[in-house]
């Protein structure tokens, strides 16, 4: 058990069975009344931010969460199979717990948040940007260049994204995994 005096950014708390990470906090000592702590907490599973005020000295349950790298191997009936690069342990992670899973290809590295006590995977995060090859897109028509015109493109993972008209089949482009937006041509 920890108290509000132990708060630090990045600390993980168990609040009513849900895990939250402290994004920021502030100890406030008003001229009248007891001191309190204002905090912003991010839900580990959903990423939503919650603001919560605590009376100073309240006991909270601290949870140890570790960030571990895993490499994506393949997909099977039980989910996606990942391997730890140092121990070579293989684990199954359901696709629902990975944000941006449609941009994941074999060999990619992800960062998993693991509950240290029970060794359960809470969430997985892809890198912010990935380079993927365009497997199909319609050819651009000369003179068809309205401002910010875009067309559909299919990537090597099967994901559909919107790209500018000058992108052609076979090019490697950079995609933002958080929102699926085109960022530019990949640097060679």
PDB file of C-alpha atoms in Angstrom:
ATOM      1  CA  UNK A   1       0.000   0.000   0.000  1.00  0.00           C
ATOM      2  CA  UNK A   2       1.136   3.506  -0.825  1.00  0.00           C
ATOM      3  CA  UNK A   3      -0.206   6.919   0.151  1.00  0.00           C
ATOM      4  CA  UNK A   4      -0.749  10.084  -1.846  1.00  0.00           C
ATOM      5  CA  UNK A   5       2.643  11.298  -0.559  1.00  0.00           C
ATOM      6  CA  UNK A   6       4.261   8.497  -2.614  1.00  0.00           C
ATOM      7  CA  UNK A   7       2.681   9.605  -5.920  1.00  0.00           C
ATOM      8  CA  UNK A   8       5.032   9.988  -8.888  1.00  0.00           C
ATOM      9  CA  UNK A   9       4.467  10.224 -12.635  1.00  0.00           C
ATOM     10  CA  UNK A  10       4.242   6.770 -14.208  1.00  0.00           C
ATOM     11  CA  UNK A  11       3.108   5.066 -10.986  1.00  0.00           C
ATOM     12  CA  UNK A  12       0.373   2.483 -11.567  1.00  0.00           C
ATOM     13  CA  UNK A  13      -2.644   2.217  -9.258  1.00  0.00           C
ATOM     14  CA  UNK A  14      -5.458  -0.295  -8.817  1.00  0.00           C
ATOM     15  CA  UNK A  15      -8.709   1.654  -8.421  1.00  0.00           C
ATOM     16  CA  UNK A  16     -11.809  -0.549  -8.101  1.00  0.00           C
ATOM     17  CA  UNK A  17     -10.161  -3.372 -10.065  1.00  0.00           C
ATOM     18  CA  UNK A  18      -9.052  -1.133 -12.951  1.00  0.00           C
ATOM     19  CA  UNK A  19      -5.421  -0.181 -13.548  1.00  0.00           C
ATOM     20  CA  UNK A  20      -4.487   3.478 -13.993  1.00  0.00           C
ATOM     21  CA  UNK A  21      -1.143   5.199 -14.602  1.00  0.00           C
ATOM     22  CA  UNK A  22      -0.513   8.632 -13.048  1.00  0.00           C
ATOM     23  CA  UNK A  23       0.041  11.128 -15.862  1.00  0.00           C
ATOM     24  CA  UNK A  24       0.423  14.145 -13.584  1.00  0.00           C
ATOM     25  CA  UNK A  25      -0.397  15.163 -10.033  1.00  0.00           C
ATOM     26  CA  UNK A  26      -0.304  18.241  -7.826  1.00  0.00           C
ATOM     27  CA  UNK A  27      -0.263  18.544  -4.023  1.00  0.00           C
ATOM     28  CA  UNK A  28      -2.490  21.469  -2.984  1.00  0.00           C
ATOM     29  CA  UNK A  29      -2.437  23.070   0.476  1.00  0.00           C
ATOM     30  CA  UNK A  30      -5.291  25.574   0.614  1.00  0.00           C
ATOM     31  CA  UNK A  31      -5.333  28.261   3.291  1.00  0.00           C
ATOM     32  CA  UNK A  32      -8.486  26.766   4.759  1.00  0.00           C
ATOM     33  CA  UNK A  33      -9.273  23.047   5.007  1.00  0.00           C
ATOM     34  CA  UNK A  34      -7.179  19.908   4.587  1.00  0.00           C
ATOM     35  CA  UNK A  35      -4.517  19.405   1.924  1.00  0.00           C
ATOM     36  CA  UNK A  36      -5.441  17.350  -1.140  1.00  0.00           C
ATOM     37  CA  UNK A  37      -3.893  15.892  -4.295  1.00  0.00           C
ATOM     38  CA  UNK A  38      -5.253  16.608  -7.777  1.00  0.00           C
ATOM     39  CA  UNK A  39      -4.297  13.954 -10.328  1.00  0.00           C
ATOM     40  CA  UNK A  40      -4.751  12.925 -13.958  1.00  0.00           C
ATOM     41  CA  UNK A  41      -4.875   9.159 -14.439  1.00  0.00           C
ATOM     42  CA  UNK A  42      -4.761   7.206 -17.715  1.00  0.00           C
ATOM     43  CA  UNK A  43      -6.633   3.904 -17.913  1.00  0.00           C
ATOM     44  CA  UNK A  44      -4.100   1.223 -18.944  1.00  0.00           C
ATOM     45  CA  UNK A  45      -6.599  -0.809 -20.978  1.00  0.00           C
ATOM     46  CA  UNK A  46      -8.551   1.931 -22.781  1.00  0.00           C
ATOM     47  CA  UNK A  47      -6.188   4.928 -22.689  1.00  0.00           C
ATOM     48  CA  UNK A  48      -8.899   7.258 -21.380  1.00  0.00           C
ATOM     49  CA  UNK A  49      -7.788  10.033 -19.046  1.00  0.00           C
ATOM     50  CA  UNK A  50      -9.576  10.522 -15.729  1.00  0.00           C
ATOM     51  CA  UNK A  51      -9.196  13.409 -13.287  1.00  0.00           C
ATOM     52  CA  UNK A  52      -9.398  12.464  -9.631  1.00  0.00           C
ATOM     53  CA  UNK A  53      -8.939  14.394  -6.395  1.00  0.00           C
ATOM     54  CA  UNK A  54      -7.653  12.647  -3.263  1.00  0.00           C
ATOM     55  CA  UNK A  55      -7.531  13.795   0.335  1.00  0.00           C
ATOM     56  CA  UNK A  56      -3.886  14.001   1.376  1.00  0.00           C
ATOM     57  CA  UNK A  57      -2.640  10.844   3.115  1.00  0.00           C
ATOM     58  CA  UNK A  58      -5.205   8.446   1.591  1.00  0.00           C
ATOM     59  CA  UNK A  59      -3.895   4.913   1.068  1.00  0.00           C
ATOM     60  CA  UNK A  60      -3.942   3.529  -2.474  1.00  0.00           C
ATOM     61  CA  UNK A  61      -2.975   0.166  -3.921  1.00  0.00           C
ATOM     62  CA  UNK A  62       0.115   0.332  -6.105  1.00  0.00           C
ATOM     63  CA  UNK A  63       0.451  -2.166  -8.957  1.00  0.00           C
ATOM     64  CA  UNK A  64       3.696  -3.144 -10.615  1.00  0.00           C
ATOM     65  CA  UNK A  65       3.401  -3.089 -14.391  1.00  0.00           C
ATOM     66  CA  UNK A  66       6.346  -3.821 -16.652  1.00  0.00           C
ATOM     67  CA  UNK A  67       6.844  -2.865 -20.278  1.00  0.00           C
ATOM     68  CA  UNK A  68       8.304  -5.752 -22.268  1.00  0.00           C
ATOM     69  CA  UNK A  69       9.255  -6.012 -25.946  1.00  0.00           C
ATOM     70  CA  UNK A  70       7.765  -8.812 -28.029  1.00  0.00           C
ATOM     71  CA  UNK A  71       8.209  -9.782 -31.669  1.00  0.00           C
ATOM     72  CA  UNK A  72       5.180 -10.793 -33.751  1.00  0.00           C
ATOM     73  CA  UNK A  73       5.558 -14.280 -35.257  1.00  0.00           C
ATOM     74  CA  UNK A  74       2.243 -15.471 -36.730  1.00  0.00           C
ATOM     75  CA  UNK A  75      -1.531 -15.734 -36.280  1.00  0.00           C
ATOM     76  CA  UNK A  76      -3.308 -18.966 -35.284  1.00  0.00           C
ATOM     77  CA  UNK A  77      -6.683 -20.115 -33.868  1.00  0.00           C
ATOM     78  CA  UNK A  78      -5.937 -18.793 -30.360  1.00  0.00           C
ATOM     79  CA  UNK A  79      -4.822 -15.320 -31.438  1.00  0.00           C
ATOM     80  CA  UNK A  80      -1.536 -13.687 -32.346  1.00  0.00           C
ATOM     81  CA  UNK A  81       1.715 -15.389 -31.313  1.00  0.00           C
ATOM     82  CA  UNK A  82       4.547 -13.231 -29.999  1.00  0.00           C
ATOM     83  CA  UNK A  83       8.065 -14.076 -28.831  1.00  0.00           C
ATOM     84  CA  UNK A  84      10.191 -12.339 -26.196  1.00  0.00           C
ATOM     85  CA  UNK A  85      13.493 -11.481 -27.963  1.00  0.00           C
ATOM     86  CA  UNK A  86      15.742 -12.390 -24.998  1.00  0.00           C
ATOM     87  CA  UNK A  87      14.051 -15.406 -23.382  1.00  0.00           C
ATOM     88  CA  UNK A  88      12.420 -16.753 -26.586  1.00  0.00           C
ATOM     89  CA  UNK A  89       9.211 -17.439 -24.615  1.00  0.00           C
ATOM     90  CA  UNK A  90       6.160 -17.494 -26.891  1.00  0.00           C
ATOM     91  CA  UNK A  91       2.812 -16.091 -25.788  1.00  0.00           C
ATOM     92  CA  UNK A  92      -0.653 -15.643 -27.323  1.00  0.00           C
ATOM     93  CA  UNK A  93      -2.182 -12.177 -27.279  1.00  0.00           C
ATOM     94  CA  UNK A  94      -5.765 -11.581 -28.484  1.00  0.00           C
ATOM     95  CA  UNK A  95      -5.988  -9.133 -31.394  1.00  0.00           C
ATOM     96  CA  UNK A  96      -8.538  -7.008 -29.459  1.00  0.00           C
ATOM     97  CA  UNK A  97      -5.872  -5.913 -26.945  1.00  0.00           C
ATOM     98  CA  UNK A  98      -3.612  -4.462 -29.663  1.00  0.00           C
ATOM     99  CA  UNK A  99      -4.420  -1.029 -31.009  1.00  0.00           C
ATOM    100  CA  UNK A 100      -3.637  -0.708 -34.722  1.00  0.00           C
ATOM    101  CA  UNK A 101      -3.378  -4.480 -35.227  1.00  0.00           C
ATOM    102  CA  UNK A 102      -4.239  -4.121 -38.923  1.00  0.00           C
ATOM    103  CA  UNK A 103      -0.751  -2.595 -39.487  1.00  0.00           C
ATOM    104  CA  UNK A 104       1.102  -5.471 -37.783  1.00  0.00           C
ATOM    105  CA  UNK A 105       3.279  -7.681 -39.990  1.00  0.00           C
ATOM    106  CA  UNK A 106       5.521 -10.637 -39.196  1.00  0.00           C
ATOM    107  CA  UNK A 107       8.750  -9.657 -37.456  1.00  0.00           C
ATOM    108  CA  UNK A 108       7.425  -6.346 -36.079  1.00  0.00           C
ATOM    109  CA  UNK A 109       8.244  -5.430 -32.489  1.00  0.00           C
ATOM    110  CA  UNK A 110       5.534  -4.356 -30.032  1.00  0.00           C
ATOM    111  CA  UNK A 111       5.683  -3.213 -26.438  1.00  0.00           C
ATOM    112  CA  UNK A 112       3.422  -5.116 -24.051  1.00  0.00           C
ATOM    113  CA  UNK A 113       2.300  -3.885 -20.643  1.00  0.00           C
ATOM    114  CA  UNK A 114       2.450  -6.883 -18.306  1.00  0.00           C
ATOM    115  CA  UNK A 115       1.045  -7.128 -14.768  1.00  0.00           C
ATOM    116  CA  UNK A 116       4.162  -8.234 -12.874  1.00  0.00           C
ATOM    117  CA  UNK A 117       2.286 -10.176 -10.184  1.00  0.00           C
ATOM    118  CA  UNK A 118       0.071 -12.341 -12.384  1.00  0.00           C
ATOM    119  CA  UNK A 119       2.114 -12.178 -15.631  1.00  0.00           C
ATOM    120  CA  UNK A 120      -1.011 -11.241 -17.612  1.00  0.00           C
ATOM    121  CA  UNK A 121      -0.794  -9.050 -20.707  1.00  0.00           C
ATOM    122  CA  UNK A 122      -2.873  -5.890 -20.265  1.00  0.00           C
ATOM    123  CA  UNK A 123      -2.269  -4.090 -23.572  1.00  0.00           C
ATOM    124  CA  UNK A 124       0.125  -3.996 -26.517  1.00  0.00           C
ATOM    125  CA  UNK A 125       1.372  -0.955 -28.369  1.00  0.00           C
ATOM    126  CA  UNK A 126       2.773  -0.834 -31.882  1.00  0.00           C
ATOM    127  CA  UNK A 127       5.454   1.729 -32.756  1.00  0.00           C
ATOM    128  CA  UNK A 128       3.935   5.116 -33.602  1.00  0.00           C
ATOM    129  CA  UNK A 129       4.950   4.814 -37.267  1.00  0.00           C
ATOM    130  CA  UNK A 130       5.484   1.769 -39.491  1.00  0.00           C
ATOM    131  CA  UNK A 131       6.713   1.392 -43.070  1.00  0.00           C
ATOM    132  CA  UNK A 132       4.479  -0.781 -45.265  1.00  0.00           C
ATOM    133  CA  UNK A 133       4.419  -1.588 -48.973  1.00  0.00           C
ATOM    134  CA  UNK A 134       1.425  -0.644 -51.115  1.00  0.00           C
ATOM    135  CA  UNK A 135       0.170  -3.844 -52.787  1.00  0.00           C
ATOM    136  CA  UNK A 136      -2.637  -2.244 -54.797  1.00  0.00           C
ATOM    137  CA  UNK A 137      -3.849   1.211 -55.686  1.00  0.00           C
ATOM    138  CA  UNK A 138      -5.577   2.705 -58.712  1.00  0.00           C
ATOM    139  CA  UNK A 139      -3.234   4.544 -61.102  1.00  0.00           C
ATOM    140  CA  UNK A 140      -3.456   8.331 -61.013  1.00  0.00           C
ATOM    141  CA  UNK A 141      -5.046  10.076 -63.990  1.00  0.00           C
ATOM    142  CA  UNK A 142      -3.123  13.036 -65.428  1.00  0.00           C
ATOM    143  CA  UNK A 143      -4.883  16.305 -64.657  1.00  0.00           C
ATOM    144  CA  UNK A 144      -6.793  14.719 -61.774  1.00  0.00           C
ATOM    145  CA  UNK A 145      -5.028  16.843 -59.162  1.00  0.00           C
ATOM    146  CA  UNK A 146      -7.514  18.734 -57.069  1.00  0.00           C
ATOM    147  CA  UNK A 147      -6.242  20.061 -53.762  1.00  0.00           C
ATOM    148  CA  UNK A 148      -5.392  17.262 -51.300  1.00  0.00           C
ATOM    149  CA  UNK A 149      -6.975  14.615 -53.526  1.00  0.00           C
ATOM    150  CA  UNK A 150      -6.586  11.116 -52.136  1.00  0.00           C
ATOM    151  CA  UNK A 151      -7.318   7.561 -53.227  1.00  0.00           C
ATOM    152  CA  UNK A 152      -7.643   4.167 -51.522  1.00  0.00           C
ATOM    153  CA  UNK A 153      -4.613   1.907 -51.193  1.00  0.00           C
ATOM    154  CA  UNK A 154      -4.236  -1.659 -49.925  1.00  0.00           C
ATOM    155  CA  UNK A 155      -1.123  -2.372 -47.845  1.00  0.00           C
ATOM    156  CA  UNK A 156       0.858  -5.613 -47.494  1.00  0.00           C
ATOM    157  CA  UNK A 157      -0.986  -6.371 -44.230  1.00  0.00           C
ATOM    158  CA  UNK A 158      -4.372  -6.065 -45.956  1.00  0.00           C
ATOM    159  CA  UNK A 159      -5.206  -2.723 -44.310  1.00  0.00           C
ATOM    160  CA  UNK A 160      -6.935  -0.024 -46.366  1.00  0.00           C
ATOM    161  CA  UNK A 161      -5.654   3.567 -46.097  1.00  0.00           C
ATOM    162  CA  UNK A 162      -6.082   6.846 -47.974  1.00  0.00           C
ATOM    163  CA  UNK A 163      -2.978   8.076 -49.836  1.00  0.00           C
ATOM    164  CA  UNK A 164      -2.190  10.978 -52.195  1.00  0.00           C
ATOM    165  CA  UNK A 165      -2.693  10.453 -55.937  1.00  0.00           C
ATOM    166  CA  UNK A 166       1.050  10.212 -56.716  1.00  0.00           C
ATOM    167  CA  UNK A 167       1.531   6.994 -54.678  1.00  0.00           C
ATOM    168  CA  UNK A 168       1.814   3.907 -56.886  1.00  0.00           C
ATOM    169  CA  UNK A 169       1.662   0.134 -56.348  1.00  0.00           C
ATOM    170  CA  UNK A 170       4.955  -1.217 -54.961  1.00  0.00           C
ATOM    171  CA  UNK A 171       5.983   1.936 -53.071  1.00  0.00           C
ATOM    172  CA  UNK A 172       6.822   1.794 -49.372  1.00  0.00           C
ATOM    173  CA  UNK A 173       4.997   4.402 -47.287  1.00  0.00           C
ATOM    174  CA  UNK A 174       4.986   5.436 -43.632  1.00  0.00           C
ATOM    175  CA  UNK A 175       1.705   5.032 -41.718  1.00  0.00           C
ATOM    176  CA  UNK A 176       0.756   6.398 -38.283  1.00  0.00           C
ATOM    177  CA  UNK A 177      -0.525   3.341 -36.372  1.00  0.00           C
ATOM    178  CA  UNK A 178      -2.591   5.416 -33.938  1.00  0.00           C
ATOM    179  CA  UNK A 179      -5.013   6.793 -36.534  1.00  0.00           C
ATOM    180  CA  UNK A 180      -4.075   4.989 -39.772  1.00  0.00           C
ATOM    181  CA  UNK A 181      -3.076   8.156 -41.592  1.00  0.00           C
ATOM    182  CA  UNK A 182      -0.526   8.457 -44.398  1.00  0.00           C
ATOM    183  CA  UNK A 183       2.654  10.217 -43.217  1.00  0.00           C
ATOM    184  CA  UNK A 184       4.827  10.142 -46.331  1.00  0.00           C
ATOM    185  CA  UNK A 185       7.084   7.956 -48.404  1.00  0.00           C
ATOM    186  CA  UNK A 186       9.418   5.773 -46.365  1.00  0.00           C
ATOM    187  CA  UNK A 187      13.037   6.899 -46.114  1.00  0.00           C
ATOM    188  CA  UNK A 188      15.314   4.345 -47.756  1.00  0.00           C
TER     189      UNK A 188
END
